[in-house]
Amino acid sequence: MRSKLQRSLGSWINFECLSAAHPIRLATAVLHIPVSTAACEHTFSTLKLVKSYLRSTMNDDGLSHLGVLSVESRRAKSLNLDEFVNFFALNHNNHRIQLM
């Protein structure tokens, strides 16, 4: 997922054996900034949508957990919730809590 500029600069750095030079280290760090910034912007935009929708109806803990689920939605959709419910139903010591 590297851009053409990143690939060409990377091959030039390796070819010239300049990987230990300080300006090259700085250039390498600068090339990685857009990728990390885009990931943060995606997370904050997702949290902004969740917070604007549920601002007045939830406490901070619930909002935080919902934000994590929203950011990690692809991973959360792949979980088998029936497996979790069955595990807690069989292993929980307090029988007053009914999960099914």
PDB file of C-alpha atoms in Angstrom:
ATOM      1  CA  MET A   1       0.000   0.000   0.000  1.00  0.00           C
ATOM      2  CA  ARG A   2       3.039   2.187  -0.376  1.00  0.00           C
ATOM      3  CA  SER A   3       2.954   4.977  -2.915  1.00  0.00           C
ATOM      4  CA  LYS A   4       5.219   5.181  -5.946  1.00  0.00           C
ATOM      5  CA  LEU A   5       7.236   7.953  -4.257  1.00  0.00           C
ATOM      6  CA  GLN A   6       7.772   5.843  -1.142  1.00  0.00           C
ATOM      7  CA  ARG A   7       8.941   2.848  -3.195  1.00  0.00           C
ATOM      8  CA  SER A   8      11.343   4.901  -5.311  1.00  0.00           C
ATOM      9  CA  LEU A   9      12.802   6.714  -2.293  1.00  0.00           C
ATOM     10  CA  GLY A  10      13.118   3.441  -0.413  1.00  0.00           C
ATOM     11  CA  SER A  11      15.021   1.796  -3.249  1.00  0.00           C
ATOM     12  CA  TRP A  12      17.276   4.868  -3.607  1.00  0.00           C
ATOM     13  CA  ILE A  13      18.064   4.842   0.116  1.00  0.00           C
ATOM     14  CA  ASN A  14      18.969   1.156   0.028  1.00  0.00           C
ATOM     15  CA  PHE A  15      20.996   1.547  -3.178  1.00  0.00           C
ATOM     16  CA  GLU A  16      23.059   4.461  -1.901  1.00  0.00           C
ATOM     17  CA  CYS A  17      23.672   2.803   1.504  1.00  0.00           C
ATOM     18  CA  LEU A  18      22.465   5.953   3.205  1.00  0.00           C
ATOM     19  CA  SER A  19      20.123   4.306   5.665  1.00  0.00           C
ATOM     20  CA  ALA A  20      22.264   5.419   8.637  1.00  0.00           C
ATOM     21  CA  ALA A  21      22.335   9.114   7.659  1.00  0.00           C
ATOM     22  CA  HIS A  22      20.176  11.424   9.784  1.00  0.00           C
ATOM     23  CA  PRO A  23      18.417  13.237   6.886  1.00  0.00           C
ATOM     24  CA  ILE A  24      17.445   9.860   5.454  1.00  0.00           C
ATOM     25  CA  ARG A  25      15.964   8.807   8.798  1.00  0.00           C
ATOM     26  CA  LEU A  26      13.987  12.038   8.838  1.00  0.00           C
ATOM     27  CA  ALA A  27      12.750  11.443   5.274  1.00  0.00           C
ATOM     28  CA  THR A  28      11.718   7.907   6.206  1.00  0.00           C
ATOM     29  CA  ALA A  29       9.747   9.192   9.207  1.00  0.00           C
ATOM     30  CA  VAL A  30       8.054  11.860   7.083  1.00  0.00           C
ATOM     31  CA  LEU A  31       6.930   9.248   4.550  1.00  0.00           C
ATOM     32  CA  HIS A  32       5.095   7.305   7.260  1.00  0.00           C
ATOM     33  CA  ILE A  33       3.207  10.271   8.756  1.00  0.00           C
ATOM     34  CA  PRO A  34       0.300  10.339   6.234  1.00  0.00           C
ATOM     35  CA  VAL A  35      -0.540   6.686   6.854  1.00  0.00           C
ATOM     36  CA  SER A  36      -0.648   7.048  10.632  1.00  0.00           C
ATOM     37  CA  THR A  37      -2.565  10.325  10.390  1.00  0.00           C
ATOM     38  CA  ALA A  38      -5.213   8.765   8.144  1.00  0.00           C
ATOM     39  CA  ALA A  39      -5.785   5.952  10.652  1.00  0.00           C
ATOM     40  CA  CYS A  40      -6.272   8.457  13.493  1.00  0.00           C
ATOM     41  CA  GLU A  41      -8.628  10.589  11.407  1.00  0.00           C
ATOM     42  CA  HIS A  42     -10.750   7.535  10.598  1.00  0.00           C
ATOM     43  CA  THR A  43     -10.989   6.631  14.286  1.00  0.00           C
ATOM     44  CA  PHE A  44     -11.935  10.165  15.329  1.00  0.00           C
ATOM     45  CA  SER A  45     -14.572  10.511  12.604  1.00  0.00           C
ATOM     46  CA  THR A  46     -16.143   7.223  13.714  1.00  0.00           C
ATOM     47  CA  LEU A  47     -16.136   8.334  17.352  1.00  0.00           C
ATOM     48  CA  LYS A  48     -17.653  11.667  16.339  1.00  0.00           C
ATOM     49  CA  LEU A  49     -20.593   9.871  14.685  1.00  0.00           C
ATOM     50  CA  VAL A  50     -21.154   7.645  17.722  1.00  0.00           C
ATOM     51  CA  LYS A  51     -20.891  10.516  20.195  1.00  0.00           C
ATOM     52  CA  SER A  52     -23.237  12.825  18.311  1.00  0.00           C
ATOM     53  CA  TYR A  53     -25.910  10.115  18.112  1.00  0.00           C
ATOM     54  CA  LEU A  54     -25.703   8.918  21.721  1.00  0.00           C
ATOM     55  CA  ARG A  55     -24.501  11.998  23.570  1.00  0.00           C
ATOM     56  CA  SER A  56     -27.495  12.394  25.862  1.00  0.00           C
ATOM     57  CA  THR A  57     -28.540   8.778  26.334  1.00  0.00           C
ATOM     58  CA  MET A  58     -25.445   7.001  27.678  1.00  0.00           C
ATOM     59  CA  ASN A  59     -22.843   7.361  30.373  1.00  0.00           C
ATOM     60  CA  ASP A  60     -19.112   7.609  29.613  1.00  0.00           C
ATOM     61  CA  ASP A  61     -18.336   3.906  30.062  1.00  0.00           C
ATOM     62  CA  GLY A  62     -21.077   2.778  27.711  1.00  0.00           C
ATOM     63  CA  LEU A  63     -20.089   5.407  25.169  1.00  0.00           C
ATOM     64  CA  SER A  64     -16.453   4.317  25.380  1.00  0.00           C
ATOM     65  CA  HIS A  65     -17.322   0.653  24.847  1.00  0.00           C
ATOM     66  CA  LEU A  66     -19.624   1.520  21.954  1.00  0.00           C
ATOM     67  CA  GLY A  67     -16.851   3.591  20.390  1.00  0.00           C
ATOM     68  CA  VAL A  68     -14.442   0.653  20.538  1.00  0.00           C
ATOM     69  CA  LEU A  69     -17.048  -1.615  18.936  1.00  0.00           C
ATOM     70  CA  SER A  70     -17.686   0.934  16.213  1.00  0.00           C
ATOM     71  CA  VAL A  71     -14.001   1.422  15.406  1.00  0.00           C
ATOM     72  CA  GLU A  72     -13.370  -2.338  15.438  1.00  0.00           C
ATOM     73  CA  SER A  73     -16.645  -3.161  13.661  1.00  0.00           C
ATOM     74  CA  ARG A  74     -15.132  -5.627  11.210  1.00  0.00           C
ATOM     75  CA  ARG A  75     -13.659  -7.662  14.041  1.00  0.00           C
ATOM     76  CA  ALA A  76     -16.811  -7.365  16.167  1.00  0.00           C
ATOM     77  CA  LYS A  77     -19.037  -8.667  13.356  1.00  0.00           C
ATOM     78  CA  SER A  78     -16.909 -11.795  13.056  1.00  0.00           C
ATOM     79  CA  LEU A  79     -17.504 -12.805  16.705  1.00  0.00           C
ATOM     80  CA  ASN A  80     -19.962 -15.578  17.555  1.00  0.00           C
ATOM     81  CA  LEU A  81     -22.137 -14.082  20.297  1.00  0.00           C
ATOM     82  CA  ASP A  82     -23.966 -17.351  21.019  1.00  0.00           C
ATOM     83  CA  GLU A  83     -20.637 -18.851  22.047  1.00  0.00           C
ATOM     84  CA  PHE A  84     -20.093 -16.044  24.593  1.00  0.00           C
ATOM     85  CA  VAL A  85     -23.609 -16.379  26.013  1.00  0.00           C
ATOM     86  CA  ASN A  86     -23.280 -20.142  26.395  1.00  0.00           C
ATOM     87  CA  PHE A  87     -19.872 -19.806  28.066  1.00  0.00           C
ATOM     88  CA  PHE A  88     -21.156 -17.346  30.682  1.00  0.00           C
ATOM     89  CA  ALA A  89     -24.378 -19.295  31.229  1.00  0.00           C
ATOM     90  CA  LEU A  90     -22.447 -22.485  31.987  1.00  0.00           C
ATOM     91  CA  ASN A  91     -19.592 -20.990  34.022  1.00  0.00           C
ATOM     92  CA  HIS A  92     -21.150 -18.149  36.009  1.00  0.00           C
ATOM     93  CA  ASN A  93     -21.543 -18.877  39.729  1.00  0.00           C
ATOM     94  CA  ASN A  94     -24.428 -16.471  40.298  1.00  0.00           C
ATOM     95  CA  HIS A  95     -27.513 -18.341  39.064  1.00  0.00           C
ATOM     96  CA  ARG A  96     -29.778 -15.315  39.501  1.00  0.00           C
ATOM     97  CA  ILE A  97     -28.340 -13.773  36.328  1.00  0.00           C
ATOM     98  CA  GLN A  98     -30.205 -15.181  33.350  1.00  0.00           C
ATOM     99  CA  LEU A  99     -28.447 -14.735  30.046  1.00  0.00           C
ATOM    100  CA  MET A 100     -30.707 -16.851  27.839  1.00  0.00           C
TER     101      MET A 100
END
